[in-house]
Amino acid sequence: MRIASFNINGIKARLPRLIEWLEETRPSVACLQEIKTMDEGFPAEEFEKIGYQAIWHGQKSFNGVAILADGTKPVEIKRGLGIDGPKDGEGEQARYLEAEVNGVRICNLYLPNGNPHPGPKFDYKLAWMEKLRSRMKEIWAEEVPAVVLGDYNVIPEDKDVWSPKAMASDALMQPESRDAYKRMLADGWTDAIDTLNPRGGVWTYWDYQAGAWQRDHGFRIDHLLLSPELADRMTAAGVDKEYRGREKASDHTPVWVEIAD
């Protein structure tokens, strides 16, 4: 069973690339972030044509998450973490969707970026991470095979970025962001990519600016955290790096974990 995450950066703009990736790699489950569409605009029928069924949590122009499953319908468990956005009266942003697929709990997230730092957006990021950790503790207590995956917008360590100096002032690698991520791992969750690549140097994001892709100036912010019940079944994990180099690509690349049945 391959479970994947892909920040698609606009599902309508990247639909041909997304379909291409799904058909070429055929993950059992694909979690998408930044779909950037209202619920009614989600192209579910395009995925049905190639055998995938979907649930989604959309929002106009920004954010949005979806879970696709090959040959089966994800059974929705929870949408949203119950935390309002940083603007007054904004309400909750579409950043979290949880479902069960083939006996595995799938928790798909798009964590707030937090820039500019310091400020209300960074405070919102940290508050969101605490809400997420609380939900992860609830799932942990259920003792179910689970994966909490998506765009965390956190560079965990210096080994996860091409140049720590270049990103030093960014919200993605502030001590508070990193500490919040470490607390999740300390609760007993396994970072799949890091576990199999302990020396680092694995990127999941390259900016569109300054020739970042061509110069391999990337960093790792897309993560797959496994519960003990699932970590014991991990056989492989990786990054589909080549898809970042294709025409009209997302600035992220897919990440995945392979689980034994």
Tab-separated table of C-alpha atoms in Angstrom:
chain	number	residue	atom	x	y	z
A	1	MET	CA	0.000	0.000	0.000
A	2	ARG	CA	1.534	3.293	-1.100
A	3	ILE	CA	0.294	6.420	0.687
A	4	ALA	CA	1.361	9.707	-0.885
A	5	SER	CA	1.122	13.444	-0.271
A	6	PHE	CA	1.287	16.150	-2.936
A	7	ASN	CA	0.902	19.916	-2.511
A	8	ILE	CA	-0.491	20.501	-5.987
A	9	ASN	CA	-0.535	24.337	-5.779
A	10	GLY	CA	-3.856	24.763	-7.606
A	11	ILE	CA	-5.735	21.687	-8.776
A	12	LYS	CA	-7.201	23.322	-11.878
A	13	ALA	CA	-3.878	24.711	-13.093
A	14	ARG	CA	-2.031	21.426	-12.441
A	15	LEU	CA	-4.722	18.867	-13.297
A	16	PRO	CA	-2.844	17.348	-16.292
A	17	ARG	CA	0.315	16.960	-14.150
A	18	LEU	CA	-1.697	15.457	-11.301
A	19	ILE	CA	-3.462	12.904	-13.510
A	20	GLU	CA	-0.108	12.061	-15.077
A	21	TRP	CA	1.474	11.403	-11.667
A	22	LEU	CA	-1.480	9.306	-10.458
A	23	GLU	CA	-1.451	7.124	-13.570
A	24	GLU	CA	2.339	6.697	-13.595
A	25	THR	CA	2.857	5.936	-9.881
A	26	ARG	CA	-0.614	4.648	-8.881
A	27	PRO	CA	-0.586	5.354	-5.118
A	28	SER	CA	-3.278	3.575	-3.093
A	29	VAL	CA	-4.005	6.881	-1.345
A	30	ALA	CA	-3.107	10.386	-2.517
A	31	CYS	CA	-3.487	13.363	-0.181
A	32	LEU	CA	-3.546	16.757	-1.874
A	33	GLN	CA	-2.950	20.210	-0.408
A	34	GLU	CA	-3.534	23.714	-1.757
A	35	ILE	CA	-6.264	22.577	-4.131
A	36	LYS	CA	-7.401	26.240	-4.183
A	37	THR	CA	-10.994	25.623	-5.186
A	38	MET	CA	-14.474	25.793	-3.687
A	39	ASP	CA	-16.107	22.431	-2.999
A	40	GLU	CA	-18.344	22.691	-6.057
A	41	GLY	CA	-15.341	23.289	-8.327
A	42	PHE	CA	-13.463	20.120	-7.364
A	43	PRO	CA	-12.943	17.916	-10.485
A	44	ALA	CA	-13.963	14.604	-8.880
A	45	GLU	CA	-15.162	13.147	-12.191
A	46	GLU	CA	-11.670	13.452	-13.682
A	47	PHE	CA	-10.302	11.189	-10.960
A	48	GLU	CA	-13.203	8.763	-11.279
A	49	LYS	CA	-12.243	8.257	-14.943
A	50	ILE	CA	-8.930	6.727	-13.803
A	51	GLY	CA	-10.358	4.754	-10.893
A	52	TYR	CA	-9.957	7.121	-7.936
A	53	GLN	CA	-12.690	8.237	-5.547
A	54	ALA	CA	-12.294	11.381	-3.483
A	55	ILE	CA	-13.416	13.483	-0.564
A	56	TRP	CA	-12.400	17.130	-0.286
A	57	HIS	CA	-12.548	20.254	1.852
A	58	GLY	CA	-12.301	23.339	-0.333
A	59	GLN	CA	-12.050	27.094	0.028
A	60	LYS	CA	-12.156	29.918	-2.515
A	61	SER	CA	-8.723	30.757	-4.004
A	62	PHE	CA	-6.652	29.504	-1.054
A	63	ASN	CA	-5.786	26.384	0.936
A	64	GLY	CA	-8.007	23.302	0.512
A	65	VAL	CA	-7.246	19.593	0.995
A	66	ALA	CA	-8.439	16.351	-0.604
A	67	ILE	CA	-8.006	12.602	-0.127
A	68	LEU	CA	-8.093	10.275	-3.155
A	69	ALA	CA	-8.242	6.482	-2.918
A	70	ASP	CA	-7.698	3.931	-5.671
A	71	GLY	CA	-10.814	1.814	-6.185
A	72	THR	CA	-12.557	2.762	-2.939
A	73	LYS	CA	-14.207	5.775	-1.307
A	74	PRO	CA	-12.399	7.330	1.690
A	75	VAL	CA	-14.653	7.262	4.747
A	76	GLU	CA	-14.584	10.762	6.215
A	77	ILE	CA	-13.951	11.008	9.957
A	78	LYS	CA	-13.184	14.681	10.569
A	79	ARG	CA	-12.782	17.966	8.685
A	80	GLY	CA	-11.097	20.916	10.325
A	81	LEU	CA	-9.441	21.221	13.726
A	82	GLY	CA	-11.750	23.917	15.072
A	83	ILE	CA	-9.350	26.867	14.944
A	84	ASP	CA	-10.218	30.146	13.226
A	85	GLY	CA	-7.885	31.939	10.833
A	86	PRO	CA	-5.785	34.932	11.960
A	87	LYS	CA	-8.156	37.619	10.597
A	88	ASP	CA	-11.114	38.803	12.687
A	89	GLY	CA	-14.316	37.037	11.696
A	90	GLU	CA	-12.508	34.871	9.135
A	91	GLY	CA	-13.697	31.520	10.456
A	92	GLU	CA	-11.837	28.254	9.929
A	93	GLN	CA	-9.595	27.739	6.908
A	94	ALA	CA	-9.748	24.518	4.845
A	95	ARG	CA	-6.561	22.866	6.108
A	96	TYR	CA	-7.403	19.465	7.628
A	97	LEU	CA	-9.244	16.360	6.440
A	98	GLU	CA	-9.230	12.950	8.107
A	99	ALA	CA	-10.551	9.664	6.739
A	100	GLU	CA	-10.171	5.906	6.859
A	101	VAL	CA	-8.997	3.966	3.818
A	102	ASN	CA	-8.539	0.192	3.874
A	103	GLY	CA	-8.174	0.128	7.651
A	104	VAL	CA	-5.635	2.976	7.821
A	105	ARG	CA	-6.365	6.387	9.340
A	106	ILE	CA	-5.341	9.080	6.866
A	107	CYS	CA	-4.884	12.599	8.283
A	108	ASN	CA	-4.217	15.135	5.529
A	109	LEU	CA	-3.035	18.613	6.505
A	110	TYR	CA	-1.882	21.922	5.095
A	111	LEU	CA	-0.200	23.678	7.998
A	112	PRO	CA	-0.078	27.516	7.998
A	113	ASN	CA	3.060	29.056	6.542
A	114	GLY	CA	3.499	31.571	9.380
A	115	ASN	CA	5.185	34.381	7.468
A	116	PRO	CA	5.782	37.183	8.139
A	117	HIS	CA	7.476	36.351	11.395
A	118	PRO	CA	6.880	37.614	14.028
A	119	GLY	CA	3.210	38.526	13.808
A	120	PRO	CA	-0.355	37.166	13.947
A	121	LYS	CA	0.235	34.696	11.111
A	122	PHE	CA	3.131	33.121	13.003
A	123	ASP	CA	1.070	33.002	16.202
A	124	TYR	CA	-1.690	31.271	14.211
A	125	LYS	CA	0.818	28.721	12.896
A	126	LEU	CA	1.946	27.781	16.406
A	127	ALA	CA	-1.626	27.605	17.710
A	128	TRP	CA	-2.574	25.383	14.761
A	129	MET	CA	0.337	23.065	15.502
A	130	GLU	CA	-0.846	22.691	19.093
A	131	LYS	CA	-4.360	21.855	17.872
A	132	LEU	CA	-2.883	19.282	15.510
A	133	ARG	CA	-0.806	17.736	18.276
A	134	SER	CA	-3.915	17.423	20.448
A	135	ARG	CA	-5.741	15.623	17.647
A	136	MET	CA	-2.738	13.340	17.101
A	137	LYS	CA	-2.813	12.405	20.788
A	138	GLU	CA	-6.480	11.407	20.422
A	139	ILE	CA	-5.652	9.226	17.412
A	140	TRP	CA	-2.674	7.749	19.275
A	141	ALA	CA	-4.985	6.725	22.115
A	142	GLU	CA	-7.155	4.795	19.629
A	143	GLU	CA	-4.117	2.604	18.788
A	144	VAL	CA	-5.003	2.506	15.088
A	145	PRO	CA	-2.587	2.410	12.140
A	146	ALA	CA	-2.382	6.085	11.199
A	147	VAL	CA	-0.409	8.516	9.075
A	148	VAL	CA	-0.480	12.298	9.543
A	149	LEU	CA	0.846	13.709	6.311
A	150	GLY	CA	0.989	16.784	4.161
A	151	ASP	CA	2.651	20.163	3.867
A	152	TYR	CA	3.788	20.974	7.411
A	153	ASN	CA	5.584	24.185	6.406
A	154	VAL	CA	8.358	23.260	8.849
A	155	ILE	CA	12.009	22.559	7.994
A	156	PRO	CA	12.803	20.202	10.908
A	157	GLU	CA	16.610	20.499	10.975
A	158	ASP	CA	19.469	22.264	9.190
A	159	LYS	CA	20.146	19.065	7.208
A	160	ASP	CA	16.697	19.535	5.599
A	161	VAL	CA	17.531	22.754	3.738
A	162	TRP	CA	20.068	23.655	1.052
A	163	SER	CA	21.249	26.684	3.049
A	164	PRO	CA	20.271	27.243	6.688
A	165	LYS	CA	21.653	30.767	6.443
A	166	ALA	CA	19.422	31.652	3.499
A	167	MET	CA	16.274	30.548	5.366
A	168	ALA	CA	17.286	31.687	8.870
A	169	SER	CA	14.641	34.412	9.183
A	170	ASP	CA	11.811	32.378	7.633
A	171	ALA	CA	8.904	31.098	9.749
A	172	LEU	CA	9.545	27.605	8.365
A	173	MET	CA	12.661	27.141	10.488
A	174	GLN	CA	12.165	29.300	13.559
A	175	PRO	CA	13.001	27.551	16.847
A	176	GLU	CA	9.332	27.679	17.893
A	177	SER	CA	8.220	25.941	14.664
A	178	ARG	CA	10.907	23.285	14.981
A	179	ASP	CA	10.182	22.697	18.657
A	180	ALA	CA	6.468	22.204	17.944
A	181	TYR	CA	7.355	19.619	15.297
A	182	LYS	CA	9.813	17.868	17.623
A	183	ARG	CA	7.108	17.596	20.285
A	184	MET	CA	4.987	15.582	17.847
A	185	LEU	CA	7.879	13.201	17.221
A	186	ALA	CA	8.543	12.965	20.961
A	187	ASP	CA	4.927	11.812	21.386
A	188	GLY	CA	5.977	8.684	19.481
A	189	TRP	CA	5.319	9.444	15.809
A	190	THR	CA	7.862	8.385	13.157
A	191	ASP	CA	9.037	10.765	10.410
A	192	ALA	CA	9.154	8.291	7.505
A	193	ILE	CA	11.486	10.205	5.176
A	194	ASP	CA	13.922	11.174	7.931
A	195	THR	CA	14.040	7.634	9.329
A	196	LEU	CA	15.200	6.245	5.986
A	197	ASN	CA	17.383	9.264	5.100
A	198	PRO	CA	19.044	10.193	8.424
A	199	ARG	CA	21.787	12.249	6.767
A	200	GLY	CA	19.253	14.631	5.228
A	201	GLY	CA	19.713	16.294	1.855
A	202	VAL	CA	16.222	15.292	0.699
A	203	TRP	CA	14.090	18.163	-0.619
A	204	THR	CA	10.340	18.310	-1.298
A	205	TYR	CA	10.048	21.985	-2.320
A	206	TRP	CA	11.887	24.298	-4.705
A	207	ASP	CA	10.743	27.898	-5.131
A	208	TYR	CA	9.803	29.203	-8.578
A	209	GLN	CA	12.136	32.168	-7.977
A	210	ALA	CA	15.894	32.599	-8.483
A	211	GLY	CA	16.377	29.348	-10.409
A	212	ALA	CA	15.902	27.314	-7.235
A	213	TRP	CA	15.003	24.104	-9.091
A	214	GLN	CA	17.881	24.367	-11.552
A	215	ARG	CA	20.354	25.039	-8.714
A	216	ASP	CA	18.784	22.417	-6.404
A	217	HIS	CA	18.119	25.069	-3.765
A	218	GLY	CA	15.323	23.187	-2.004
A	219	PHE	CA	14.167	22.077	1.397
A	220	ARG	CA	12.008	19.447	3.091
A	221	ILE	CA	8.620	20.619	4.429
A	222	ASP	CA	6.298	17.793	3.293
A	223	HIS	CA	6.255	15.048	5.910
A	224	LEU	CA	4.670	11.679	6.677
A	225	LEU	CA	4.363	10.910	10.401
A	226	LEU	CA	3.459	7.309	11.238
A	227	SER	CA	1.873	5.858	14.353
A	228	PRO	CA	3.712	2.858	15.882
A	229	GLU	CA	1.109	0.521	14.386
A	230	LEU	CA	1.979	1.801	10.896
A	231	ALA	CA	5.705	2.456	11.395
A	232	ASP	CA	6.200	-1.255	12.038
A	233	ARG	CA	4.813	-1.919	8.540
A	234	MET	CA	6.927	0.669	6.641
A	235	THR	CA	8.990	-0.899	3.851
A	236	ALA	CA	10.060	2.214	1.902
A	237	ALA	CA	9.605	5.989	1.687
A	238	GLY	CA	10.663	8.507	-0.908
A	239	VAL	CA	10.184	11.613	-3.013
A	240	ASP	CA	9.029	11.675	-6.646
A	241	LYS	CA	11.554	14.397	-7.458
A	242	GLU	CA	11.340	14.246	-11.261
A	243	TYR	CA	7.795	15.655	-11.263
A	244	ARG	CA	9.089	19.027	-10.057
A	245	GLY	CA	10.996	19.356	-13.330
A	246	ARG	CA	8.042	18.890	-15.649
A	247	GLU	CA	6.215	21.636	-17.515
A	248	LYS	CA	3.828	23.717	-15.385
A	249	ALA	CA	4.807	21.733	-12.286
A	250	SER	CA	3.878	22.450	-8.692
A	251	ASP	CA	6.686	23.939	-6.593
A	252	HIS	CA	6.366	20.846	-4.366
A	253	THR	CA	7.058	17.257	-5.319
A	254	PRO	CA	5.093	14.197	-4.146
A	255	VAL	CA	6.284	12.287	-1.072
A	256	TRP	CA	5.218	8.743	-0.212
A	257	VAL	CA	5.519	5.804	2.144
A	258	GLU	CA	5.122	2.135	1.285
A	259	ILE	CA	3.272	0.015	3.848
A	260	ALA	CA	3.200	-3.792	4.009
A	261	ASP	CA	-0.313	-5.278	4.048
